[in-house]
Short mmCIF file of C-alpha atoms in Angstrom, two decimals:
data_model
loop_
_atom_site.label_atom_id
_atom_site.label_comp_id
_atom_site.label_asym_id
_atom_site.label_seq_id
_atom_site.Cartn_x
_atom_site.Cartn_y
_atom_site.Cartn_z
CA UNK A 28 10.95 -48.01 -2.96
CA UNK A 29 8.97 -44.65 -4.02
CA UNK A 30 5.33 -44.75 -4.51
CA UNK A 31 5.38 -42.40 -7.48
CA UNK A 32 1.46 -42.17 -7.82
CA UNK A 33 0.84 -41.46 -4.32
CA UNK A 34 3.78 -39.21 -4.17
CA UNK A 35 2.10 -36.70 -7.29
CA UNK A 36 -1.23 -37.00 -5.03
CA UNK A 37 0.46 -35.46 -2.39
CA UNK A 38 2.34 -32.85 -4.43
CA UNK A 39 -1.07 -31.87 -5.93
CA UNK A 40 -2.38 -31.46 -2.59
CA UNK A 41 0.71 -29.32 -1.74
CA UNK A 42 0.80 -27.47 -4.39
CA UNK A 43 -3.44 -26.94 -3.88
CA UNK A 44 -2.68 -25.67 -0.25
CA UNK A 45 0.10 -23.69 -1.41
CA UNK A 46 -1.59 -21.64 -3.90
CA UNK A 47 -4.76 -21.48 -2.13
CA UNK A 48 -4.41 -18.06 -0.14
CA UNK A 49 -2.90 -16.46 -3.51
CA UNK A 50 -5.89 -17.52 -5.30
CA UNK A 51 -8.08 -16.28 -2.65
CA UNK A 52 -6.26 -13.07 -2.22
CA UNK A 53 -6.53 -12.94 -6.08
CA UNK A 54 -10.13 -13.67 -6.15
CA UNK A 55 -10.64 -10.81 -3.14
CA UNK A 56 -8.57 -8.37 -5.50
CA UNK A 57 -10.49 -9.15 -8.61
CA UNK A 58 -13.92 -9.23 -6.95
CA UNK A 59 -12.87 -5.56 -5.74
CA UNK A 60 -11.51 -4.48 -8.40
CA UNK A 61 -14.89 -5.46 -10.27
CA UNK A 62 -17.20 -4.28 -7.12
CA UNK A 63 -15.26 -0.79 -6.59
CA UNK A 64 -16.00 0.29 -10.25
CA UNK A 65 -19.67 -0.42 -10.48
CA UNK A 66 -20.16 1.38 -6.91
CA UNK A 67 -18.61 4.60 -8.72
CA UNK A 68 -20.53 4.05 -11.77
CA UNK A 69 -23.68 3.94 -9.13
CA UNK A 70 -22.41 7.47 -7.71
CA UNK A 71 -22.07 10.42 -9.52
CA UNK A 72 -18.34 10.50 -9.38
CA UNK A 73 -17.04 7.94 -12.36
CA UNK A 74 -14.57 7.56 -14.90
CA UNK A 75 -16.16 5.43 -17.74
CA UNK A 76 -17.16 7.64 -21.10
CA UNK A 77 -20.35 6.97 -20.29
CA UNK A 78 -20.83 8.15 -17.18
CA UNK A 79 -19.03 11.28 -18.37
CA UNK A 80 -21.99 11.96 -20.83
CA UNK A 81 -23.77 11.52 -17.88
CA UNK A 82 -21.63 13.81 -15.73
CA UNK A 83 -21.57 16.29 -18.35
CA UNK A 84 -25.41 16.33 -18.61
CA UNK A 85 -25.70 16.72 -15.35
CA UNK A 86 -22.85 19.23 -14.84
CA UNK A 87 -24.61 21.88 -17.00
CA UNK A 88 -27.84 22.38 -15.29
CA UNK A 89 -25.82 22.47 -11.86
CA UNK A 90 -23.78 25.31 -13.20
CA UNK A 91 -27.17 27.08 -13.99
CA UNK A 92 -28.14 26.86 -11.12
CA UNK A 93 -25.13 27.69 -9.10
CA UNK A 94 -25.71 31.00 -11.29
CA UNK A 95 -29.20 31.62 -10.73
CA UNK A 96 -28.33 31.30 -7.09
CA UNK A 97 -25.36 33.57 -7.27
CA UNK A 98 -27.41 36.26 -9.19
CA UNK A 99 -30.23 35.93 -6.49
CA UNK A 100 -27.25 36.53 -4.12
CA UNK A 101 -26.13 39.00 -5.92
CA UNK A 102 -29.50 40.82 -6.82
CA UNK A 103 -31.62 40.34 -3.77
CA UNK A 104 -29.83 42.59 -1.25
CA UNK A 105 -29.02 45.86 -3.35
CA UNK A 106 -32.52 45.76 -5.17
CA UNK A 107 -34.02 45.83 -1.77
CA UNK A 108 -31.57 48.87 -0.62
CA UNK A 109 -32.79 50.21 -3.77
CA UNK A 110 -36.26 50.02 -2.93
CA UNK A 111 -35.97 51.23 0.71
CA UNK A 112 -33.82 54.36 -0.69
CA UNK A 113 -36.27 55.11 -3.07
CA UNK A 114 -39.77 55.35 -1.47
CA UNK A 115 -38.76 54.64 2.69
CA UNK A 116 -42.48 55.20 3.47
CA UNK A 117 -43.91 52.67 0.72
CA UNK A 118 -43.95 49.04 1.73
CA UNK A 119 -43.05 46.99 -1.29
CA UNK A 120 -45.45 44.41 -2.36
CA UNK A 121 -45.09 40.82 -2.83
CA UNK A 122 -44.88 41.25 -6.28
CA UNK A 123 -42.05 43.72 -5.82
CA UNK A 124 -39.91 41.08 -4.44
CA UNK A 125 -41.29 38.09 -5.84
CA UNK A 126 -39.68 39.70 -9.09
CA UNK A 127 -35.80 40.26 -8.53
CA UNK A 128 -34.61 40.61 -12.14
CA UNK A 129 -36.70 43.52 -12.39
CA UNK A 130 -35.57 44.97 -9.33
CA UNK A 131 -31.47 44.21 -10.14
CA UNK A 132 -31.98 46.29 -13.63
CA UNK A 133 -33.47 48.77 -11.54
CA UNK A 134 -30.55 49.40 -9.97
CA UNK A 135 -28.77 50.39 -12.60
CA UNK A 136 -31.20 53.46 -12.91
CA UNK A 137 -30.12 54.67 -9.56
CA UNK A 138 -28.08 57.93 -10.79
CA UNK A 139 -31.19 58.46 -12.56
CA UNK A 140 -33.96 57.83 -10.34
CA UNK A 141 -32.71 59.62 -6.79
CA UNK A 142 -32.30 63.08 -8.56
CA UNK A 143 -36.10 62.56 -9.51
CA UNK A 144 -37.18 62.01 -6.12
CA UNK A 145 -36.51 65.11 -4.08
CA UNK A 146 -38.05 67.30 -6.52
CA UNK A 147 -41.42 65.37 -6.45
CA UNK A 148 -41.64 65.14 -2.65
CA UNK A 149 -41.39 68.92 -2.74
CA UNK A 150 -44.79 68.91 -4.75
CA UNK A 151 -46.31 72.65 -4.57
CA UNK A 152 -43.19 73.85 -6.89
CA UNK A 153 -43.70 70.83 -9.27
CA UNK A 154 -40.32 71.29 -10.94
CA UNK A 155 -38.95 68.02 -11.62
CA UNK A 156 -35.41 69.23 -12.72
CA UNK A 157 -33.30 66.07 -13.26
CA UNK A 158 -34.82 65.12 -16.50
CA UNK A 159 -33.24 66.04 -19.55
CA UNK A 160 -35.52 67.89 -21.91
CA UNK A 161 -36.86 69.96 -19.03
CA UNK A 162 -33.16 71.37 -18.16
CA UNK A 163 -32.46 74.09 -20.19
CA UNK A 164 -28.60 73.97 -21.14
CA UNK A 165 -26.86 70.90 -21.38
CA UNK A 166 -23.31 71.83 -19.55
CA UNK A 167 -21.65 68.97 -20.89
CA UNK A 168 -21.20 65.87 -23.04
CA UNK A 169 -21.70 63.54 -20.15
CA UNK A 170 -24.96 65.02 -19.39
CA UNK A 171 -26.41 64.54 -22.82
CA UNK A 172 -25.09 60.81 -22.42
CA UNK A 173 -27.21 60.22 -19.02
CA UNK A 174 -30.29 61.97 -21.29
CA UNK A 175 -29.92 59.68 -24.19
CA UNK A 176 -29.88 56.34 -21.85
CA UNK A 177 -33.10 57.40 -20.17
CA UNK A 178 -34.59 57.87 -23.32
CA UNK A 179 -33.13 54.53 -24.50
CA UNK A 180 -34.37 52.98 -21.48
CA UNK A 181 -37.96 54.19 -21.19
CA UNK A 182 -39.68 51.52 -23.70
CA UNK A 183 -37.65 48.83 -22.01
CA UNK A 184 -38.54 50.01 -18.88
CA UNK A 185 -42.37 50.07 -19.94
CA UNK A 186 -41.81 46.47 -21.42
CA UNK A 187 -40.75 45.04 -17.73
CA UNK A 188 -43.65 46.84 -16.09
CA UNK A 189 -46.12 45.09 -18.14
CA UNK A 190 -44.53 41.84 -17.67
CA UNK A 191 -43.63 42.62 -13.68
CA UNK A 192 -46.30 45.19 -12.62
CA UNK A 193 -43.90 46.54 -10.02
CA UNK A 194 -45.27 49.96 -8.75
CA UNK A 195 -42.08 51.53 -7.99
CA UNK A 196 -41.41 50.93 -11.46
CA UNK A 197 -45.20 52.11 -12.63
CA UNK A 198 -44.74 55.22 -10.83
CA UNK A 199 -40.87 55.86 -12.52
CA UNK A 200 -42.60 55.51 -15.94
CA UNK A 201 -45.51 58.02 -15.02
CA UNK A 202 -43.15 60.48 -13.64
CA UNK A 203 -41.10 60.16 -16.69
CA UNK A 204 -43.88 61.05 -18.79
CA UNK A 205 -45.20 63.84 -16.64
CA UNK A 206 -42.03 65.06 -16.78
CA UNK A 207 -41.55 64.98 -20.76
CA UNK A 208 -45.32 66.42 -21.12
CA UNK A 209 -46.53 63.15 -21.90
CA UNK A 210 -49.53 63.54 -19.79
CA UNK A 211 -51.78 60.78 -21.14
CA UNK A 212 -49.27 58.17 -20.80
CA UNK A 213 -48.15 59.47 -17.27
CA UNK A 214 -52.07 59.29 -16.59
CA UNK A 215 -52.23 55.94 -17.74
CA UNK A 216 -49.06 54.92 -15.84
CA UNK A 217 -50.21 56.29 -12.59
CA UNK A 218 -53.48 55.03 -12.76
CA UNK A 219 -52.01 51.41 -13.28
CA UNK A 220 -49.82 52.58 -10.51
CA UNK A 221 -52.32 53.01 -7.62
CA UNK A 222 -54.37 50.09 -9.06
CA UNK A 223 -51.31 47.91 -7.91
CA UNK A 224 -50.25 50.13 -4.72
CA UNK A 225 -52.61 52.61 -3.20
CA UNK A 226 -50.23 53.51 -0.73
CA UNK A 227 -48.11 55.99 -3.20
CA UNK A 228 -48.58 58.87 -2.58
CA UNK A 229 -46.58 60.66 -5.63
CA UNK A 230 -48.23 58.37 -7.73
CA UNK A 231 -51.72 59.77 -6.78
CA UNK A 232 -50.17 63.17 -7.10
CA UNK A 233 -48.95 62.85 -10.66
CA UNK A 234 -51.83 61.28 -11.76
CA UNK A 235 -54.24 64.29 -10.21
CA UNK A 236 -51.68 66.69 -11.96
CA UNK A 237 -52.18 64.42 -15.25
CA UNK A 238 -55.31 65.20 -15.30
CA UNK A 239 -55.44 69.11 -14.59
CA UNK A 240 -53.15 69.22 -17.85
CA UNK A 241 -55.84 67.20 -19.45
CA UNK A 242 -58.04 69.80 -18.63
CA UNK A 243 -59.99 67.38 -16.10
CA UNK A 244 -59.42 69.50 -13.03
CA UNK A 245 -62.73 68.50 -11.25
CA UNK A 246 -62.12 65.02 -11.57
CA UNK A 247 -58.46 65.62 -10.34
CA UNK A 248 -59.84 67.36 -7.17
CA UNK A 249 -62.35 64.48 -6.45
CA UNK A 250 -59.33 62.29 -7.05
CA UNK A 251 -57.22 64.17 -4.65
CA UNK A 252 -60.29 64.46 -1.68
CA UNK A 253 -60.89 60.48 -2.07
CA UNK A 254 -57.23 60.35 -1.40
CA UNK A 255 -56.89 62.45 1.48
CA UNK A 256 -59.89 60.92 2.95
CA UNK A 257 -57.98 57.77 3.16
CA UNK A 258 -54.51 58.51 3.49
CA UNK A 259 -54.45 61.90 5.15
CA UNK A 260 -51.68 63.38 2.74
CA UNK A 261 -50.27 66.59 3.33
CA UNK A 262 -48.72 66.97 -0.11
CA UNK A 263 -52.09 66.31 -1.53
CA UNK A 264 -53.85 68.50 0.75
CA UNK A 265 -51.13 71.40 -0.44
CA UNK A 266 -52.21 70.26 -3.98
CA UNK A 267 -55.87 70.48 -3.38
CA UNK A 268 -55.48 73.65 -1.84
CA UNK A 269 -53.29 75.28 -4.68
CA UNK A 270 -56.07 73.71 -7.40
CA UNK A 271 -58.80 75.44 -5.47
CA UNK A 272 -56.72 79.19 -5.00
CA UNK A 273 -55.11 78.60 -8.71
CA UNK A 274 -56.92 76.76 -11.21
CA UNK A 275 -55.03 74.69 -13.76
CA UNK A 276 -51.92 74.32 -12.14
CA UNK B 6 19.53 -53.76 -20.55
CA UNK B 7 20.49 -50.36 -20.59
CA UNK B 8 22.00 -48.85 -17.31
CA UNK B 9 20.12 -46.00 -15.95
CA UNK B 10 21.69 -42.33 -16.22
CA UNK B 11 20.61 -41.48 -12.99
CA UNK B 12 21.21 -44.68 -10.64
CA UNK B 13 24.56 -43.51 -10.34
CA UNK B 14 24.31 -40.00 -9.35
CA UNK B 15 21.55 -41.12 -6.74
CA UNK B 16 23.75 -43.91 -5.31
CA UNK B 17 26.19 -40.80 -5.05
CA UNK B 18 24.00 -38.73 -3.04
CA UNK B 19 23.38 -42.10 0.13
CA UNK B 20 24.27 -40.46 3.24
CA UNK B 21 27.25 -42.52 4.49
CA UNK B 22 30.22 -40.96 5.73
CA UNK B 23 33.32 -41.60 3.33
CA UNK B 24 36.32 -39.40 3.12
CA UNK B 25 36.79 -40.81 -0.22
CA UNK B 26 33.46 -38.70 -1.29
CA UNK B 27 34.40 -35.51 0.85
CA UNK B 28 33.91 -32.62 -1.40
CA UNK B 29 36.03 -29.54 -1.06
CA UNK B 30 34.83 -26.33 -0.66
CA UNK B 31 36.16 -23.16 0.10
CA UNK B 32 34.74 -22.61 3.57
CA UNK B 33 34.91 -26.09 5.03
CA UNK B 34 38.39 -26.27 3.75
CA UNK B 35 39.31 -23.57 5.52
CA UNK B 36 37.77 -24.89 8.30
CA UNK B 37 39.73 -28.09 7.57
CA UNK B 38 43.04 -26.52 7.35
CA UNK B 39 42.49 -24.72 10.72
CA UNK B 40 41.59 -28.21 12.27
CA UNK B 41 44.75 -29.47 10.94
CA UNK B 42 46.56 -26.74 12.21
CA UNK B 43 45.00 -26.76 15.61
CA UNK B 44 45.85 -30.26 16.04
CA UNK B 45 49.60 -30.06 15.36
CA UNK B 46 49.73 -27.34 17.89
CA UNK B 47 50.27 -28.56 22.00
CA UNK B 48 46.58 -28.41 22.40
CA UNK B 49 44.85 -30.99 24.57
CA UNK B 50 40.94 -30.84 23.60
CA UNK B 51 39.66 -29.52 20.20
CA UNK B 52 36.10 -28.90 19.61
CA UNK B 53 34.23 -29.04 16.50
CA UNK B 54 30.77 -28.39 17.17
CA UNK B 55 27.63 -27.27 14.61
CA UNK B 56 23.86 -28.57 14.00
CA UNK B 57 23.24 -31.74 12.44
CA UNK B 58 24.08 -32.43 9.16
CA UNK B 59 26.46 -29.56 9.04
CA UNK B 60 29.42 -31.87 7.70
CA UNK B 61 31.21 -32.35 11.33
CA UNK B 62 31.19 -36.37 11.24
CA UNK B 63 32.73 -36.01 7.51
CA UNK B 64 35.53 -33.52 8.35
CA UNK B 65 36.08 -35.80 11.44
CA UNK B 66 36.44 -38.84 9.00
CA UNK B 67 38.88 -36.46 6.61
CA UNK B 68 41.00 -35.66 9.69
CA UNK B 69 41.25 -39.32 10.63
CA UNK B 70 42.42 -40.59 7.05
CA UNK B 71 44.77 -37.73 6.40
CA UNK B 72 46.17 -37.47 9.65
CA UNK B 73 46.65 -41.84 10.37
CA UNK B 74 49.06 -41.43 7.45
CA UNK B 75 51.36 -40.19 9.62
CA UNK B 76 50.81 -40.47 13.22
CA UNK B 77 48.89 -42.56 15.34
CA UNK B 78 45.16 -41.52 15.40
CA UNK B 79 42.04 -43.38 17.05
CA UNK B 80 38.44 -42.69 15.78
CA UNK B 81 35.32 -43.71 17.43
CA UNK B 82 32.60 -42.73 15.59
CA UNK B 83 29.93 -44.62 17.95
CA UNK B 84 30.31 -43.45 21.03
CA UNK B 85 31.19 -45.81 24.19
CA UNK B 86 28.99 -44.95 26.79
CA UNK B 87 30.46 -47.51 29.17
CA UNK B 88 33.63 -45.84 30.86
CA UNK B 89 35.42 -48.87 31.51
CA UNK B 90 35.06 -50.28 28.01
CA UNK B 91 35.97 -46.58 26.65
CA UNK B 92 39.43 -47.13 28.12
CA UNK B 93 40.03 -50.61 27.38
CA UNK B 94 39.30 -49.82 23.70
CA UNK B 95 41.39 -47.00 23.67
CA UNK B 96 43.86 -49.10 25.09
CA UNK B 97 43.66 -51.61 22.48
CA UNK B 98 43.51 -49.60 19.52
CA UNK B 99 46.69 -47.20 20.64
CA UNK B 100 48.77 -48.93 22.90
CA UNK B 101 47.47 -52.44 21.00
CA UNK B 102 46.97 -53.35 24.86
CA UNK B 103 44.18 -56.40 25.02
CA UNK B 104 42.78 -57.01 28.55
CA UNK B 105 39.59 -58.82 29.44
CA UNK B 106 39.78 -57.05 32.58
CA UNK B 107 38.19 -53.73 33.27
CA UNK B 108 41.26 -50.98 33.05
CA UNK B 109 41.46 -48.10 35.73
CA UNK B 110 41.95 -44.53 34.91
CA UNK B 111 45.89 -45.12 36.92
CA UNK B 112 46.19 -48.18 34.87
CA UNK B 113 46.11 -46.40 31.69
CA UNK B 114 48.03 -43.40 32.83
CA UNK B 115 50.76 -45.78 33.42
CA UNK B 116 50.32 -47.46 30.32
CA UNK B 117 50.56 -44.28 28.09
CA UNK B 118 53.42 -43.34 30.09
CA UNK B 119 55.14 -46.79 29.32
CA UNK B 120 54.58 -46.34 25.48
CA UNK B 121 55.90 -43.31 24.83
CA UNK B 122 54.99 -42.01 20.74
CA UNK B 123 57.23 -39.36 19.84
CA UNK B 124 53.78 -37.58 18.62
CA UNK B 125 51.13 -37.27 20.88
CA UNK B 126 48.41 -39.68 19.77
CA UNK B 127 45.28 -38.42 18.54
CA UNK B 128 41.59 -39.20 19.82
CA UNK B 129 38.66 -38.44 17.36
CA UNK B 130 35.40 -38.78 19.59
CA UNK B 131 32.25 -38.06 17.26
CA UNK B 132 28.51 -37.43 19.02
CA UNK B 133 30.53 -36.39 22.52
CA UNK B 134 27.38 -34.94 23.68
CA UNK B 135 26.69 -38.50 24.16
CA UNK B 136 29.10 -39.19 26.68
CA UNK B 137 28.23 -39.11 30.93
CA UNK B 138 29.94 -36.28 32.77
CA UNK B 139 31.98 -38.46 34.70
CA UNK B 140 33.68 -40.43 31.55
CA UNK B 141 34.13 -37.11 30.28
CA UNK B 142 35.57 -36.10 33.38
CA UNK B 143 38.04 -38.77 32.71
CA UNK B 144 38.90 -37.66 28.96
CA UNK B 145 39.64 -34.17 30.85
CA UNK B 146 42.50 -36.09 33.04
CA UNK B 147 43.69 -37.99 30.11
CA UNK B 148 44.49 -35.16 28.12
CA UNK B 149 45.55 -33.13 31.16
CA UNK B 150 47.99 -35.67 31.71
CA UNK B 151 49.14 -35.28 27.88
CA UNK B 152 48.88 -38.72 27.28
CA UNK B 153 46.28 -38.16 24.69
CA UNK B 154 45.04 -35.41 22.23
CA UNK B 155 41.18 -35.22 21.67
CA UNK B 156 39.51 -33.75 19.00
CA UNK B 157 35.57 -34.11 20.08
CA UNK B 158 32.46 -33.06 17.86
CA UNK B 159 29.20 -31.91 19.31
CA UNK B 160 25.67 -30.99 18.23
CA UNK B 161 24.90 -27.56 18.73
CA UNK B 162 21.01 -27.41 19.74
CA UNK B 163 18.49 -24.60 19.93
CA UNK B 164 17.74 -25.94 23.30
CA UNK B 165 21.06 -26.65 24.42
CA UNK B 166 24.13 -24.64 24.19
CA UNK B 167 26.56 -27.48 25.13
CA UNK B 168 29.99 -25.35 24.92
CA UNK B 169 28.05 -23.55 27.38
CA UNK B 170 28.39 -26.20 29.94
CA UNK B 171 31.05 -26.17 32.70
CA UNK B 172 32.74 -28.92 32.07
CA UNK B 173 33.11 -27.68 28.04
CA UNK B 174 33.97 -24.30 28.99
CA UNK B 175 36.98 -25.02 31.40
CA UNK B 176 38.68 -27.68 29.05
CA UNK B 177 38.04 -26.86 25.08
CA UNK B 178 41.22 -24.87 24.13
CA UNK B 179 40.11 -24.30 20.43
CA UNK B 180 36.40 -24.37 19.14
CA UNK B 181 35.60 -24.40 15.60
CA UNK B 182 32.11 -24.20 14.65
CA UNK B 183 30.66 -25.67 11.34
CA UNK B 184 27.52 -23.75 9.65
CA UNK B 185 25.21 -24.88 6.97
CA UNK B 186 25.92 -24.32 3.30
CA UNK B 187 25.02 -21.02 1.13
CA UNK B 188 23.46 -21.24 -1.91
CA UNK B 189 26.75 -20.59 -3.58
CA UNK B 190 28.72 -23.50 -1.36
CA UNK B 191 25.62 -26.21 -2.37
CA UNK B 192 26.11 -25.67 -5.49
CA UNK B 193 29.54 -26.28 -5.81
CA UNK B 194 29.04 -29.11 -3.36
CA UNK B 195 26.50 -30.93 -5.73
CA UNK B 196 28.29 -29.66 -8.95
CA UNK B 197 31.71 -31.28 -7.85
CA UNK B 198 30.18 -34.51 -6.18
CA UNK B 199 28.56 -35.41 -9.73
CA UNK B 200 31.43 -34.24 -11.61
CA UNK B 201 33.74 -36.64 -9.70
CA UNK B 202 31.88 -39.14 -10.72
CA UNK B 203 31.88 -38.11 -13.89
CA UNK B 204 28.25 -37.31 -14.28
CA UNK B 205 28.60 -34.84 -16.66
CA UNK B 206 25.02 -35.02 -18.33
CA UNK B 207 23.33 -34.85 -14.71
CA UNK B 208 25.34 -32.06 -13.42
CA UNK B 209 24.43 -30.27 -16.86
CA UNK B 210 20.82 -30.21 -15.94
CA UNK B 211 21.31 -28.59 -13.13
CA UNK B 212 20.33 -25.12 -13.35
CA UNK B 213 20.58 -21.84 -10.92
CA UNK B 214 16.62 -22.03 -9.98
CA UNK B 215 17.00 -25.84 -9.05
CA UNK B 216 20.02 -25.26 -6.69
CA UNK B 217 17.67 -22.09 -5.49
CA UNK B 218 14.92 -24.44 -4.82
CA UNK B 219 17.05 -27.30 -3.05
CA UNK B 220 18.60 -24.76 -0.66
CA UNK B 221 15.70 -22.90 0.20
CA UNK B 222 13.80 -26.67 1.22
CA UNK B 223 17.42 -28.07 2.86
CA UNK B 224 18.19 -24.91 4.42
CA UNK B 225 21.80 -25.38 3.10
CA UNK B 226 21.96 -28.84 5.42
CA UNK B 227 24.03 -31.23 3.50
CA UNK B 228 22.49 -34.03 5.25
CA UNK B 229 19.08 -33.02 3.68
CA UNK B 230 20.44 -31.94 0.80
CA UNK B 231 22.04 -35.35 0.46
CA UNK B 232 18.81 -37.08 1.40
CA UNK B 233 17.00 -34.79 -1.11
CA UNK B 234 19.15 -35.49 -4.06
CA UNK B 235 18.79 -39.07 -3.48
CA UNK B 236 15.55 -39.00 -3.44
CA UNK B 237 15.21 -36.70 -6.52
CA UNK B 238 17.37 -38.78 -8.52
CA UNK B 239 15.41 -41.84 -7.44
CA UNK B 240 12.55 -40.14 -9.16
CA UNK B 241 14.12 -39.78 -12.10
CA UNK B 242 15.30 -43.48 -12.23
CA UNK B 243 11.65 -44.18 -12.19
CA UNK B 244 10.41 -42.01 -14.71
CA UNK B 245 13.20 -42.95 -16.71
CA UNK B 246 12.30 -46.63 -16.33
CA UNK B 247 8.53 -46.26 -16.86
CA UNK B 248 7.89 -42.47 -18.83
CA UNK B 249 11.25 -41.99 -20.07
CA UNK B 250 9.36 -39.12 -22.35
CA UNK B 251 8.56 -36.86 -19.37
CA UNK B 252 11.87 -36.22 -18.54
CA UNK B 253 13.73 -32.73 -19.74
CA UNK B 254 17.35 -32.75 -19.89
CA UNK B 255 17.89 -29.18 -19.89
CA UNK B 256 16.92 -28.90 -16.37
CA UNK B 257 15.74 -30.48 -12.88
CA UNK B 258 11.90 -30.81 -13.01
CA UNK B 259 10.44 -28.25 -10.19
CA UNK B 260 7.51 -30.52 -9.36
CA UNK B 261 10.06 -33.87 -8.98
CA UNK B 262 12.37 -31.54 -6.77
CA UNK B 263 8.94 -30.97 -4.31
CA UNK B 264 8.04 -34.15 -4.73
CA UNK B 265 11.43 -35.67 -3.73
CA UNK B 266 11.32 -33.03 -1.03
CA UNK B 267 7.43 -34.11 0.21
CA UNK B 268 9.23 -37.61 0.42
CA UNK B 269 11.88 -36.73 2.77
CA UNK B 270 9.72 -34.39 5.05
CA UNK B 271 11.31 -31.46 4.09
CA UNK B 272 7.80 -30.42 2.75
CA UNK B 273 4.73 -31.45 4.67
CA UNK B 274 1.66 -32.56 2.21
#
């Protein structure tokens, strides 16, 4: 005779035993299903809308940083080359290296700057041939375009110099104004440049020349003597001799 | 009291070997025909083997039932272990020779020569693995003398392949292996058994899913299937009596099939 109630209990026991592994497996899968997304939520990699928003917010600064880094990578090297090519003897100051954007922008001016260096080095003649207004004949339209650009850029450069006090930039502006006959301006910028970096020979010469043009020849001579005593500059000596021999040069 | 719908199907599956309950299934029918053909051949011994519950005994009884109408057939379904008794029983059943004294093999062969049958009598031995080697040797001698034909059934087990035994290897002239039923065969077996007994309502309750589960539980073994079905319909009878509302007549209850399997030991719970 069948003991049905006992058989039902045995069946229940069997069923539980049979389902238990699947139940455990399902529980494990569900647990993993909960844990893995929560783990992913904790990390930057996520799929949910909230985390996507967060990701977007995080992505923007990251992108900006990346851009800056790229700029630095692009800017630093050419700017240093520029400084070296421009003034091999001069040592760039900390301020100069600390402001890469300015240096980078100056790199765009290389075509204008480089021709200007060589005539100034040959100081005794003092014939800056490059600057647009000094050149008597404009042979082509391309030249006039260069000149206009330079005129346009000088105000921008002055603004930049106010902000970064780069001595190379100061020297450039001083030279520009001197070439354009703005002796007061060239005096001022040369003075500022000397205050920033006292080792820039050309800046001292422009300063002295500007003083001469402004009618302060004695002060120019004193300045040159002072500079020569400190630097033993041959260019400064030559110019001082010239002043002594031919005043008002 | 109203008769139970499930008591009749339950009794159909009581595990007894009755040739009248033989259910014709294609594969088994094919085996049976080949067995009958083999018996007609001048073979001395025919081996019918397979795992327990594959229908060897049923086939042997069916053969006995069919052949006994036309020729002398002796069925020994319970092994006679004692050699003297074995010969004495054979002499009595086949040659109607009753003797209280023990009968030697020589005497038996003389008797078979004396009683000359037009067709060689057939002896059907069930569970032949229980016979001793010396008795099997005597059986071989009797068959070699063409006094009798033997059809024997053997259990095939995992541990011991009896057919590989030397004394069977040298003597068996034809062997037929019986196997467990497939899903389709078991379905036909159960359905036919129920329909044969006019249990149409219950036969309609059994669907493919039920048969698949039964085949899975019994691995197609006829004896195990009979036991399971008997237990299952016993449960149905009980529920019909106590909780008739729990019975659904569109399909067999899977839970109850599993409960029957637990009861019969097919499921360990």
